């Protein structure tokens, strides 16, 4: 159960992280660090490799949306 508290803390940090004045690569590396921590603590054990691929693709797509949603508003036109 200790992992639950760590996961919550990481997700809270991730939820307030925005690009602000960071360069895009710095912003990406920051949230990527949080994602790597989540991957470590959310160790999904999949019985079927097909489902593992589906979950991986879903998580990657969600993370792309999360990344884009927190970019500076000046990049909206791009």
mmCIF file of N, CA and C in Angstrom:
data_model
loop_
_atom_site.group_PDB
_atom_site.id
_atom_site.type_symbol
_atom_site.label_atom_id
_atom_site.label_comp_id
_atom_site.label_asym_id
_atom_site.label_seq_id
_atom_site.Cartn_x
_atom_site.Cartn_y
_atom_site.Cartn_z
ATOM 1 N N UNK A 1 0.810 -1.205 0.000
ATOM 2 C CA UNK A 1 0.000 0.000 0.000
ATOM 3 C C UNK A 1 0.847 1.260 0.000
ATOM 4 N N UNK A 2 2.134 1.152 0.373
ATOM 5 C CA UNK A 2 2.966 2.350 0.393
ATOM 6 C C UNK A 2 3.112 2.939 -1.006
ATOM 7 N N UNK A 3 3.058 2.096 -2.030
ATOM 8 C CA UNK A 3 3.165 2.588 -3.400
ATOM 9 C C UNK A 3 2.006 3.495 -3.770
ATOM 10 N N UNK A 4 0.849 3.280 -3.178
ATOM 11 C CA UNK A 4 -0.320 4.104 -3.486
ATOM 12 C C UNK A 4 -0.045 5.562 -3.136
ATOM 13 N N UNK A 5 0.562 5.799 -1.989
ATOM 14 C CA UNK A 5 0.884 7.163 -1.576
ATOM 15 C C UNK A 5 1.910 7.788 -2.529
ATOM 16 N N UNK A 6 2.896 7.007 -2.954
ATOM 17 C CA UNK A 6 3.901 7.511 -3.889
ATOM 18 C C UNK A 6 3.286 7.820 -5.248
ATOM 19 N N UNK A 7 2.418 6.942 -5.713
ATOM 20 C CA UNK A 7 1.743 7.164 -6.997
ATOM 21 C C UNK A 7 0.907 8.425 -6.931
ATOM 22 N N UNK A 8 0.190 8.603 -5.820
ATOM 23 C CA UNK A 8 -0.629 9.803 -5.644
ATOM 24 C C UNK A 8 0.245 11.053 -5.688
ATOM 25 N N UNK A 9 1.355 11.035 -4.992
ATOM 26 C CA UNK A 9 2.261 12.181 -4.949
ATOM 27 C C UNK A 9 2.807 12.508 -6.344
ATOM 28 N N UNK A 10 3.209 11.495 -7.074
ATOM 29 C CA UNK A 10 3.733 11.702 -8.437
ATOM 30 C C UNK A 10 2.651 12.269 -9.337
ATOM 31 N N UNK A 11 1.443 11.721 -9.251
ATOM 32 C CA UNK A 11 0.344 12.212 -10.089
ATOM 33 C C UNK A 11 -0.017 13.653 -9.748
ATOM 34 N N UNK A 12 0.078 14.026 -8.486
ATOM 35 C CA UNK A 12 -0.196 15.413 -8.096
ATOM 36 C C UNK A 12 0.864 16.345 -8.666
ATOM 37 N N UNK A 13 2.123 15.954 -8.587
ATOM 38 C CA UNK A 13 3.196 16.760 -9.170
ATOM 39 C C UNK A 13 3.008 16.886 -10.677
ATOM 40 N N UNK A 14 2.654 15.792 -11.302
ATOM 41 C CA UNK A 14 2.440 15.788 -12.746
ATOM 42 C C UNK A 14 1.277 16.690 -13.133
ATOM 43 N N UNK A 15 0.232 16.698 -12.331
ATOM 44 C CA UNK A 15 -0.969 17.474 -12.663
ATOM 45 C C UNK A 15 -0.729 18.986 -12.627
ATOM 46 N N UNK A 16 0.254 19.432 -11.872
ATOM 47 C CA UNK A 16 0.521 20.872 -11.790
ATOM 48 C C UNK A 16 1.714 21.299 -12.637
ATOM 49 N N UNK A 17 2.373 20.350 -13.281
ATOM 50 C CA UNK A 17 3.540 20.673 -14.100
ATOM 51 C C UNK A 17 3.087 21.188 -15.458
ATOM 52 N N UNK A 18 3.553 22.390 -15.784
ATOM 53 C CA UNK A 18 3.273 23.001 -17.085
ATOM 54 C C UNK A 18 4.589 23.505 -17.656
ATOM 55 N N UNK A 19 4.582 23.802 -18.934
ATOM 56 C CA UNK A 19 5.808 24.247 -19.572
ATOM 57 C C UNK A 19 6.274 25.586 -18.996
ATOM 58 N N UNK A 20 5.374 26.523 -18.827
ATOM 59 C CA UNK A 20 5.697 27.867 -18.324
ATOM 60 C C UNK A 20 6.906 28.432 -19.056
ATOM 61 N N UNK A 21 7.993 28.687 -18.355
ATOM 62 C CA UNK A 21 9.172 29.303 -18.977
ATOM 63 C C UNK A 21 10.223 28.275 -19.397
ATOM 64 N N UNK A 22 9.932 26.990 -19.205
ATOM 65 C CA UNK A 22 10.898 25.951 -19.580
ATOM 66 C C UNK A 22 10.982 25.819 -21.098
ATOM 67 N N UNK A 23 12.149 25.432 -21.557
ATOM 68 C CA UNK A 23 12.289 25.043 -22.952
ATOM 69 C C UNK A 23 11.481 23.753 -23.123
ATOM 70 N N UNK A 24 11.056 23.465 -24.335
ATOM 71 C CA UNK A 24 10.225 22.284 -24.579
ATOM 72 C C UNK A 24 10.941 21.011 -24.136
ATOM 73 N N UNK A 25 12.230 20.900 -24.418
ATOM 74 C CA UNK A 25 12.965 19.685 -24.050
ATOM 75 C C UNK A 25 13.063 19.548 -22.528
ATOM 76 N N UNK A 26 13.237 20.664 -21.835
ATOM 77 C CA UNK A 26 13.294 20.632 -20.370
ATOM 78 C C UNK A 26 11.935 20.220 -19.792
ATOM 79 N N UNK A 27 10.876 20.772 -20.361
ATOM 80 C CA UNK A 27 9.514 20.419 -19.945
ATOM 81 C C UNK A 27 9.257 18.930 -20.185
ATOM 82 N N UNK A 28 9.619 18.459 -21.378
ATOM 83 C CA UNK A 28 9.429 17.044 -21.704
ATOM 84 C C UNK A 28 10.199 16.149 -20.736
ATOM 85 N N UNK A 29 11.454 16.487 -20.478
ATOM 86 C CA UNK A 29 12.273 15.675 -19.575
ATOM 87 C C UNK A 29 11.701 15.658 -18.157
ATOM 88 N N UNK A 30 11.117 16.759 -17.736
ATOM 89 C CA UNK A 30 10.505 16.826 -16.408
ATOM 90 C C UNK A 30 9.330 15.869 -16.303
ATOM 91 N N UNK A 31 8.390 15.952 -17.259
ATOM 92 C CA UNK A 31 7.222 15.074 -17.153
ATOM 93 C C UNK A 31 7.592 13.625 -17.484
ATOM 94 N N UNK A 32 8.595 13.447 -18.335
ATOM 95 C CA UNK A 32 9.051 12.080 -18.625
ATOM 96 C C UNK A 32 9.587 11.415 -17.360
ATOM 97 N N UNK A 33 10.277 12.193 -16.532
ATOM 98 C CA UNK A 33 10.762 11.669 -15.261
ATOM 99 C C UNK A 33 9.616 11.188 -14.380
ATOM 100 N N UNK A 34 8.541 11.961 -14.341
ATOM 101 C CA UNK A 34 7.364 11.544 -13.579
ATOM 102 C C UNK A 34 6.761 10.270 -14.180
ATOM 103 N N UNK A 35 6.683 10.209 -15.507
ATOM 104 C CA UNK A 35 6.121 9.024 -16.165
ATOM 105 C C UNK A 35 6.964 7.784 -15.862
ATOM 106 N N UNK A 36 8.280 7.935 -15.860
ATOM 107 C CA UNK A 36 9.153 6.801 -15.545
ATOM 108 C C UNK A 36 8.938 6.324 -14.111
ATOM 109 N N UNK A 37 8.752 7.273 -13.194
ATOM 110 C CA UNK A 37 8.458 6.896 -11.811
ATOM 111 C C UNK A 37 7.137 6.148 -11.721
ATOM 112 N N UNK A 38 6.124 6.644 -12.439
ATOM 113 C CA UNK A 38 4.823 5.964 -12.440
ATOM 114 C C UNK A 38 4.955 4.560 -13.005
ATOM 115 N N UNK A 39 5.719 4.413 -14.071
ATOM 116 C CA UNK A 39 5.928 3.085 -14.657
ATOM 117 C C UNK A 39 6.534 2.130 -13.634
ATOM 118 N N UNK A 40 7.451 2.649 -12.829
ATOM 119 C CA UNK A 40 8.104 1.818 -11.826
ATOM 120 C C UNK A 40 7.119 1.371 -10.743
ATOM 121 N N UNK A 41 6.326 2.303 -10.243
ATOM 122 C CA UNK A 41 5.408 1.989 -9.140
ATOM 123 C C UNK A 41 4.105 1.336 -9.611
ATOM 124 N N UNK A 42 3.718 1.597 -10.852
ATOM 125 C CA UNK A 42 2.512 0.968 -11.405
ATOM 126 C C UNK A 42 2.955 -0.184 -12.292
ATOM 127 N N UNK A 43 3.470 -1.193 -11.695
ATOM 128 C CA UNK A 43 3.999 -2.342 -12.425
ATOM 129 C C UNK A 43 2.840 -3.266 -12.804
ATOM 130 N N UNK A 44 2.316 -3.066 -14.012
ATOM 131 C CA UNK A 44 1.191 -3.875 -14.477
ATOM 132 C C UNK A 44 1.688 -5.249 -14.917
ATOM 133 N N UNK A 45 1.062 -6.261 -14.421
ATOM 134 C CA UNK A 45 1.376 -7.636 -14.807
ATOM 135 C C UNK A 45 0.257 -8.121 -15.730
ATOM 136 N N UNK A 46 0.539 -8.193 -17.011
ATOM 137 C CA UNK A 46 -0.457 -8.593 -17.992
ATOM 138 C C UNK A 46 -0.273 -10.073 -18.328
ATOM 139 N N UNK A 47 -1.364 -10.796 -18.357
ATOM 140 C CA UNK A 47 -1.332 -12.217 -18.676
ATOM 141 C C UNK A 47 -1.223 -12.470 -20.176
ATOM 142 N N UNK A 48 -1.696 -11.518 -20.938
ATOM 143 C CA UNK A 48 -1.746 -11.691 -22.389
ATOM 144 C C UNK A 48 -0.929 -10.584 -23.055
ATOM 145 N N UNK A 49 -0.022 -10.943 -23.935
ATOM 146 C CA UNK A 49 0.821 -9.948 -24.589
ATOM 147 C C UNK A 49 0.004 -8.995 -25.459
ATOM 148 N N UNK A 50 -1.095 -9.479 -26.007
ATOM 149 C CA UNK A 50 -1.958 -8.615 -26.821
ATOM 150 C C UNK A 50 -2.533 -7.479 -25.961
ATOM 151 N N UNK A 51 -2.975 -7.821 -24.749
ATOM 152 C CA UNK A 51 -3.513 -6.797 -23.849
ATOM 153 C C UNK A 51 -2.423 -5.851 -23.367
ATOM 154 N N UNK A 52 -1.218 -6.354 -23.201
ATOM 155 C CA UNK A 52 -0.097 -5.515 -22.791
ATOM 156 C C UNK A 52 0.186 -4.460 -23.858
ATOM 157 N N UNK A 53 0.116 -4.835 -25.101
ATOM 158 C CA UNK A 53 0.334 -3.898 -26.208
ATOM 159 C C UNK A 53 -0.773 -2.857 -26.249
ATOM 160 N N UNK A 54 -2.004 -3.291 -26.062
ATOM 161 C CA UNK A 54 -3.140 -2.363 -26.046
ATOM 162 C C UNK A 54 -2.978 -1.349 -24.920
ATOM 163 N N UNK A 55 -2.615 -1.816 -23.731
ATOM 164 C CA UNK A 55 -2.429 -0.914 -22.593
ATOM 165 C C UNK A 55 -1.284 0.052 -22.851
ATOM 166 N N UNK A 56 -0.184 -0.434 -23.387
ATOM 167 C CA UNK A 56 0.977 0.422 -23.683
ATOM 168 C C UNK A 56 0.605 1.511 -24.674
ATOM 169 N N UNK A 57 -0.095 1.153 -25.736
ATOM 170 C CA UNK A 57 -0.517 2.132 -26.742
ATOM 171 C C UNK A 57 -1.467 3.168 -26.151
ATOM 172 N N UNK A 58 -2.381 2.720 -25.302
ATOM 173 C CA UNK A 58 -3.327 3.631 -24.652
ATOM 174 C C UNK A 58 -2.577 4.625 -23.761
ATOM 175 N N UNK A 59 -1.650 4.129 -22.960
ATOM 176 C CA UNK A 59 -0.904 4.996 -22.051
ATOM 177 C C UNK A 59 -0.050 5.999 -22.823
ATOM 178 N N UNK A 60 0.560 5.576 -23.899
ATOM 179 C CA UNK A 60 1.372 6.481 -24.715
ATOM 180 C C UNK A 60 0.521 7.592 -25.310
ATOM 181 N N UNK A 61 -0.658 7.238 -25.811
ATOM 182 C CA UNK A 61 -1.553 8.241 -26.402
ATOM 183 C C UNK A 61 -2.026 9.234 -25.348
ATOM 184 N N UNK A 62 -2.378 8.741 -24.170
ATOM 185 C CA UNK A 62 -2.812 9.619 -23.086
ATOM 186 C C UNK A 62 -1.692 10.570 -22.665
ATOM 187 N N UNK A 63 -0.483 10.071 -22.655
ATOM 188 C CA UNK A 63 0.645 10.908 -22.271
ATOM 189 C C UNK A 63 0.946 11.971 -23.313
ATOM 190 N N UNK A 64 0.725 11.667 -24.569
ATOM 191 C CA UNK A 64 0.883 12.677 -25.621
ATOM 192 C C UNK A 64 -0.119 13.798 -25.411
ATOM 193 N N UNK A 65 -1.371 13.440 -25.143
ATOM 194 C CA UNK A 65 -2.394 14.454 -24.884
ATOM 195 C C UNK A 65 -2.034 15.287 -23.660
ATOM 196 N N UNK A 66 -1.555 14.624 -22.630
ATOM 197 C CA UNK A 66 -1.165 15.299 -21.397
ATOM 198 C C UNK A 66 -0.026 16.286 -21.670
ATOM 199 N N UNK A 67 0.959 15.858 -22.432
ATOM 200 C CA UNK A 67 2.091 16.717 -22.796
ATOM 201 C C UNK A 67 1.617 17.946 -23.564
ATOM 202 N N UNK A 68 0.803 17.722 -24.583
ATOM 203 C CA UNK A 68 0.343 18.822 -25.427
ATOM 204 C C UNK A 68 -0.552 19.796 -24.666
ATOM 205 N N UNK A 69 -1.372 19.286 -23.762
ATOM 206 C CA UNK A 69 -2.308 20.131 -23.022
ATOM 207 C C UNK A 69 -1.600 21.117 -22.109
ATOM 208 N N UNK A 70 -0.377 20.809 -21.732
ATOM 209 C CA UNK A 70 0.326 21.674 -20.783
ATOM 210 C C UNK A 70 1.431 22.515 -21.420
ATOM 211 N N UNK A 71 1.484 22.495 -22.753
ATOM 212 C CA UNK A 71 2.422 23.375 -23.443
ATOM 213 C C UNK A 71 1.952 24.823 -23.313
ATOM 214 N N UNK A 72 2.876 25.757 -23.488
ATOM 215 C CA UNK A 72 2.494 27.160 -23.485
ATOM 216 C C UNK A 72 1.436 27.423 -24.544
ATOM 217 N N UNK A 73 0.529 28.312 -24.241
ATOM 218 C CA UNK A 73 -0.586 28.619 -25.145
ATOM 219 C C UNK A 73 -0.096 29.169 -26.488
ATOM 220 N N UNK A 74 1.094 29.742 -26.511
ATOM 221 C CA UNK A 74 1.624 30.303 -27.756
ATOM 222 C C UNK A 74 1.848 29.228 -28.807
ATOM 223 N N UNK A 75 1.897 27.959 -28.413
ATOM 224 C CA UNK A 75 2.085 26.865 -29.360
ATOM 225 C C UNK A 75 0.779 26.311 -29.897
ATOM 226 N N UNK A 76 -0.359 26.869 -29.500
ATOM 227 C CA UNK A 76 -1.650 26.379 -29.963
ATOM 228 C C UNK A 76 -1.779 26.391 -31.485
ATOM 229 N N UNK A 77 -1.240 27.389 -32.137
ATOM 230 C CA UNK A 77 -1.348 27.497 -33.584
ATOM 231 C C UNK A 77 -0.506 26.445 -34.298
ATOM 232 N N UNK A 78 0.559 25.985 -33.669
ATOM 233 C CA UNK A 78 1.443 24.978 -34.262
ATOM 234 C C UNK A 78 0.749 23.645 -34.220
#
